[in-house]
């Protein structure tokens, strides 16, 4: 299977990815179903999106007939998911599950091939960047191909261990004895590469794990002109949120 064919299997961002940031309609419908009197500010916080963008999504769902507004008091309203909205929520949930399974299989295929190539080249000591689900998938795949995890770093480290290890700041990469850095984070890749470059880490030492909602880059076998252990591609630019319509409820 070549890279373009696999890319076509994965839904584009506008078809909703498997994480909250790429699936706002489903998340918003679920939240309104659970809490009809929720405010737009609460919705914004729960789905992890800007208030203005949350307002636009909510208005779109209302215009499509998926949600209706009911006046409870003079200054309070309720959002009710309509029967049409319940059908849409079920459809999006099915798509979410289907996409999540497909993404997991695709990412495991990608990681298995690239990690096996690292092992063949003798680059077995790996520093992992990230503390989420992508990082967990990367760690499981590392174990299968015999790579050694030497440490974990993150853009926003906390005192909570990850994979039984202390999580260090990105600056730790400068002193870690590793052959490669696997970036398995939902943070913007270019920003992470820039921060690593500031402590002397060259981009060629980094393997970028594809993020949900974005096409997988070519596998090594599909990119003979590139170094087999290095994967880079241009970040897709997120659309700039439009300001919320005036006069909308944002409490």
CSV table of C-alpha atoms in Angstrom, one decimal:
chain,number,residue,atom,x,y,z
A,1,UNK,CA,0.0,0.0,0.0
A,2,UNK,CA,1.5,3.3,-1.0
A,3,UNK,CA,1.2,6.5,1.0
A,4,UNK,CA,-1.4,8.3,-1.1
A,5,UNK,CA,-3.7,5.3,-0.8
A,6,UNK,CA,-3.4,5.2,2.9
A,7,UNK,CA,-4.0,9.0,3.1
A,8,UNK,CA,-7.3,8.6,1.2
A,9,UNK,CA,-8.4,6.0,3.9
A,10,UNK,CA,-7.9,8.6,6.6
A,11,UNK,CA,-10.6,11.3,6.9
A,12,UNK,CA,-9.4,14.8,6.4
A,13,UNK,CA,-9.7,17.3,9.3
A,14,UNK,CA,-13.0,18.6,8.0
A,15,UNK,CA,-14.5,15.1,8.3
A,16,UNK,CA,-13.6,15.0,12.0
A,17,UNK,CA,-10.6,13.4,13.5
A,18,UNK,CA,-10.5,11.0,16.6
A,19,UNK,CA,-9.6,13.6,19.2
A,20,UNK,CA,-11.7,16.4,20.7
A,21,UNK,CA,-9.9,19.2,18.8
A,22,UNK,CA,-10.9,17.5,15.5
A,23,UNK,CA,-14.4,16.4,16.5
A,24,UNK,CA,-16.1,19.5,18.0
A,25,UNK,CA,-19.6,18.8,16.6
A,26,UNK,CA,-19.9,15.4,18.3
A,27,UNK,CA,-18.4,16.7,21.6
A,28,UNK,CA,-20.8,19.7,21.6
A,29,UNK,CA,-23.8,17.5,21.0
A,30,UNK,CA,-22.8,15.1,23.8
A,31,UNK,CA,-22.3,18.0,26.2
A,32,UNK,CA,-25.6,19.6,25.4
A,33,UNK,CA,-27.3,16.2,25.8
A,34,UNK,CA,-25.8,15.8,29.3
A,35,UNK,CA,-26.3,19.4,30.4
A,36,UNK,CA,-29.1,21.3,28.6
A,37,UNK,CA,-28.6,24.4,30.7
A,38,UNK,CA,-24.8,24.6,30.0
A,39,UNK,CA,-23.5,28.0,29.0
A,40,UNK,CA,-21.4,28.7,25.9
A,41,UNK,CA,-18.4,29.4,28.2
A,42,UNK,CA,-18.8,26.0,29.9
A,43,UNK,CA,-19.1,24.4,26.5
A,44,UNK,CA,-15.9,26.1,25.4
A,45,UNK,CA,-14.0,24.8,28.4
A,46,UNK,CA,-15.4,21.3,28.1
A,47,UNK,CA,-14.6,20.8,24.4
A,48,UNK,CA,-11.3,22.7,24.7
A,49,UNK,CA,-12.0,25.3,22.0
A,50,UNK,CA,-12.0,29.1,21.9
A,51,UNK,CA,-15.3,30.7,23.0
A,52,UNK,CA,-15.8,32.4,19.7
A,53,UNK,CA,-15.3,29.2,17.7
A,54,UNK,CA,-17.6,27.3,20.1
A,55,UNK,CA,-20.3,29.9,19.5
A,56,UNK,CA,-20.0,29.5,15.7
A,57,UNK,CA,-20.2,25.7,16.0
A,58,UNK,CA,-23.2,26.0,18.2
A,59,UNK,CA,-25.0,28.4,15.9
A,60,UNK,CA,-24.3,26.1,12.9
A,61,UNK,CA,-25.8,23.2,14.8
A,62,UNK,CA,-28.8,25.3,15.7
A,63,UNK,CA,-29.3,26.4,12.0
A,64,UNK,CA,-29.1,22.8,10.9
A,65,UNK,CA,-31.9,21.8,13.3
A,66,UNK,CA,-29.7,19.6,15.5
A,67,UNK,CA,-30.2,21.9,18.6
A,68,UNK,CA,-33.0,24.2,19.5
A,69,UNK,CA,-33.1,27.0,22.1
A,70,UNK,CA,-35.7,27.1,24.8
A,71,UNK,CA,-36.2,30.2,27.0
A,72,UNK,CA,-36.5,29.1,30.6
A,73,UNK,CA,-36.2,32.5,32.3
A,74,UNK,CA,-35.7,36.0,31.1
A,75,UNK,CA,-32.0,35.7,31.3
A,76,UNK,CA,-31.6,31.9,31.0
A,77,UNK,CA,-31.9,29.6,28.1
A,78,UNK,CA,-31.7,25.8,27.5
A,79,UNK,CA,-30.2,24.0,24.6
A,80,UNK,CA,-32.1,20.9,23.6
A,81,UNK,CA,-30.8,18.3,21.1
A,82,UNK,CA,-33.6,17.5,18.6
A,83,UNK,CA,-34.4,14.0,17.3
A,84,UNK,CA,-32.5,15.1,14.1
A,85,UNK,CA,-29.6,16.1,16.4
A,86,UNK,CA,-29.7,12.7,18.2
A,87,UNK,CA,-29.4,10.9,14.8
A,88,UNK,CA,-26.4,13.2,13.9
A,89,UNK,CA,-24.8,12.5,17.2
A,90,UNK,CA,-25.1,8.7,16.7
A,91,UNK,CA,-23.7,9.1,13.2
A,92,UNK,CA,-20.7,11.1,14.4
A,93,UNK,CA,-20.1,8.7,17.2
A,94,UNK,CA,-20.0,5.8,14.8
A,95,UNK,CA,-17.6,7.7,12.6
A,96,UNK,CA,-15.5,8.6,15.6
A,97,UNK,CA,-15.1,4.9,16.6
A,98,UNK,CA,-14.4,3.8,13.0
A,99,UNK,CA,-11.8,6.5,12.5
A,100,UNK,CA,-10.1,5.9,15.8
A,101,UNK,CA,-9.7,2.2,15.0
A,102,UNK,CA,-8.4,3.0,11.5
A,103,UNK,CA,-6.0,5.6,12.8
A,104,UNK,CA,-4.6,3.2,15.4
A,105,UNK,CA,-4.0,0.5,12.8
A,106,UNK,CA,-2.4,3.0,10.4
A,107,UNK,CA,-0.2,4.6,13.1
A,108,UNK,CA,1.0,1.2,14.3
A,109,UNK,CA,1.9,0.3,10.7
A,110,UNK,CA,3.8,3.6,10.3
A,111,UNK,CA,5.7,3.3,13.6
A,112,UNK,CA,6.5,-0.4,13.1
A,113,UNK,CA,8.2,0.3,9.8
A,114,UNK,CA,10.1,3.4,11.0
A,115,UNK,CA,11.1,1.9,14.3
A,116,UNK,CA,12.3,-1.3,12.6
A,117,UNK,CA,14.5,0.9,10.3
A,118,UNK,CA,15.9,2.7,13.3
A,119,UNK,CA,16.8,-0.6,14.9
A,120,UNK,CA,18.5,-1.8,11.7
A,121,UNK,CA,20.6,1.4,11.6
A,122,UNK,CA,21.7,0.9,15.2
A,123,UNK,CA,19.7,3.8,16.6
A,124,UNK,CA,18.2,1.9,19.5
A,125,UNK,CA,18.3,4.5,22.3
A,126,UNK,CA,15.2,6.7,22.0
A,127,UNK,CA,14.0,9.7,23.9
A,128,UNK,CA,10.2,10.1,23.8
A,129,UNK,CA,8.6,13.5,23.6
A,130,UNK,CA,4.9,13.5,24.7
A,131,UNK,CA,2.8,12.1,27.4
A,132,UNK,CA,-0.5,11.3,25.7
A,133,UNK,CA,-2.1,8.5,23.8
A,134,UNK,CA,0.2,8.9,20.8
A,135,UNK,CA,3.2,8.5,23.1
A,136,UNK,CA,1.7,5.4,24.6
A,137,UNK,CA,1.2,3.8,21.1
A,138,UNK,CA,4.8,4.8,20.2
A,139,UNK,CA,6.1,3.2,23.4
A,140,UNK,CA,4.2,-0.1,22.8
A,141,UNK,CA,5.6,-0.2,19.3
A,142,UNK,CA,9.2,0.5,20.5
A,143,UNK,CA,9.0,-2.6,22.8
A,144,UNK,CA,8.0,-4.8,19.9
A,145,UNK,CA,10.9,-3.9,17.7
A,146,UNK,CA,13.5,-3.8,20.5
A,147,UNK,CA,14.1,-0.1,20.9
A,148,UNK,CA,15.2,1.2,24.4
A,149,UNK,CA,13.3,4.1,26.0
A,150,UNK,CA,15.9,6.3,27.7
A,151,UNK,CA,13.6,9.0,29.0
A,152,UNK,CA,10.5,11.1,28.5
A,153,UNK,CA,10.3,14.9,27.8
A,154,UNK,CA,7.3,17.2,27.3
A,155,UNK,CA,6.6,20.8,26.5
A,156,UNK,CA,4.7,21.1,29.8
A,157,UNK,CA,6.2,18.6,32.2
A,158,UNK,CA,4.5,17.8,35.5
A,159,UNK,CA,5.5,15.9,38.6
A,160,UNK,CA,3.3,12.9,37.5
A,161,UNK,CA,5.4,10.1,36.0
A,162,UNK,CA,4.6,8.7,32.5
A,163,UNK,CA,5.4,5.1,31.7
A,164,UNK,CA,7.0,4.9,35.1
A,165,UNK,CA,9.5,7.6,34.3
A,166,UNK,CA,10.0,11.2,35.4
A,167,UNK,CA,8.9,13.7,32.7
A,168,UNK,CA,11.6,16.3,31.9
A,169,UNK,CA,11.4,19.6,30.1
A,170,UNK,CA,12.5,19.7,26.4
A,171,UNK,CA,15.8,21.1,27.5
A,172,UNK,CA,16.7,17.6,28.9
A,173,UNK,CA,17.2,16.4,25.3
A,174,UNK,CA,20.5,18.2,25.3
A,175,UNK,CA,22.0,16.0,28.0
A,176,UNK,CA,20.1,12.7,27.3
A,177,UNK,CA,22.2,9.9,25.8
A,178,UNK,CA,19.9,9.0,23.0
A,179,UNK,CA,20.2,8.2,19.3
A,180,UNK,CA,16.8,9.6,18.2
A,181,UNK,CA,14.0,11.7,19.6
A,182,UNK,CA,10.5,10.4,18.8
A,183,UNK,CA,8.0,13.3,18.9
A,184,UNK,CA,4.6,11.8,19.8
A,185,UNK,CA,2.7,14.9,20.9
A,186,UNK,CA,-0.4,16.8,19.8
A,187,UNK,CA,1.5,20.1,20.2
A,188,UNK,CA,2.5,21.8,16.9
A,189,UNK,CA,5.5,19.9,15.6
A,190,UNK,CA,7.3,22.9,14.2
A,191,UNK,CA,7.1,24.6,17.6
A,192,UNK,CA,8.6,21.6,19.3
A,193,UNK,CA,11.4,21.3,16.7
A,194,UNK,CA,12.2,25.0,17.2
A,195,UNK,CA,12.4,24.5,21.0
A,196,UNK,CA,14.6,21.5,20.6
A,197,UNK,CA,16.8,23.3,18.1
A,198,UNK,CA,17.3,26.0,20.7
A,199,UNK,CA,19.1,23.5,22.9
A,200,UNK,CA,21.2,22.1,20.1
A,201,UNK,CA,19.0,19.2,18.8
A,202,UNK,CA,19.0,19.0,15.0
A,203,UNK,CA,15.7,18.2,13.3
A,204,UNK,CA,17.4,15.2,11.5
A,205,UNK,CA,17.5,13.4,14.9
A,206,UNK,CA,13.8,13.6,15.3
A,207,UNK,CA,11.0,11.3,14.2
A,208,UNK,CA,7.6,12.9,14.0
A,209,UNK,CA,4.6,10.7,14.8
A,210,UNK,CA,1.7,11.7,12.7
A,211,UNK,CA,-1.1,13.5,14.5
A,212,UNK,CA,-4.8,12.7,14.3
A,213,UNK,CA,-6.7,14.5,11.5
A,214,UNK,CA,-3.5,14.9,9.4
A,215,UNK,CA,-2.3,12.7,6.5
A,216,UNK,CA,0.4,10.2,7.2
A,217,UNK,CA,3.7,11.2,5.7
A,218,UNK,CA,5.4,8.8,3.2
A,219,UNK,CA,6.9,5.6,4.7
A,220,UNK,CA,10.6,5.1,4.2
A,221,UNK,CA,10.0,2.7,1.3
A,222,UNK,CA,8.0,5.4,-0.4
A,223,UNK,CA,10.6,8.1,-0.1
A,224,UNK,CA,13.9,6.7,-1.4
A,225,UNK,CA,15.3,10.2,-1.7
A,226,UNK,CA,15.0,10.9,2.0
A,227,UNK,CA,17.1,9.5,4.9
A,228,UNK,CA,15.2,6.4,6.0
A,229,UNK,CA,15.2,7.3,9.7
A,230,UNK,CA,14.1,10.9,9.3
A,231,UNK,CA,10.5,12.0,8.7
A,232,UNK,CA,9.4,15.6,8.2
A,233,UNK,CA,6.5,17.2,6.5
A,234,UNK,CA,5.0,20.6,6.4
A,235,UNK,CA,2.5,21.4,9.1
A,236,UNK,CA,-1.1,22.0,8.0
A,237,UNK,CA,-2.2,25.5,9.0
A,238,UNK,CA,-5.3,25.6,11.2
A,239,UNK,CA,-8.0,28.0,10.1
A,240,UNK,CA,-8.1,31.3,12.0
A,241,UNK,CA,-11.3,31.3,14.2
A,242,UNK,CA,-13.8,34.0,13.2
A,243,UNK,CA,-15.0,36.3,15.9
A,244,UNK,CA,-18.3,35.3,17.6
A,245,UNK,CA,-21.4,37.0,16.3
A,246,UNK,CA,-22.4,40.0,18.3
A,247,UNK,CA,-25.3,39.7,20.7
A,248,UNK,CA,-24.8,36.0,21.4
A,249,UNK,CA,-24.9,34.5,24.9
A,250,UNK,CA,-21.5,33.9,26.3
A,251,UNK,CA,-22.1,33.6,30.0
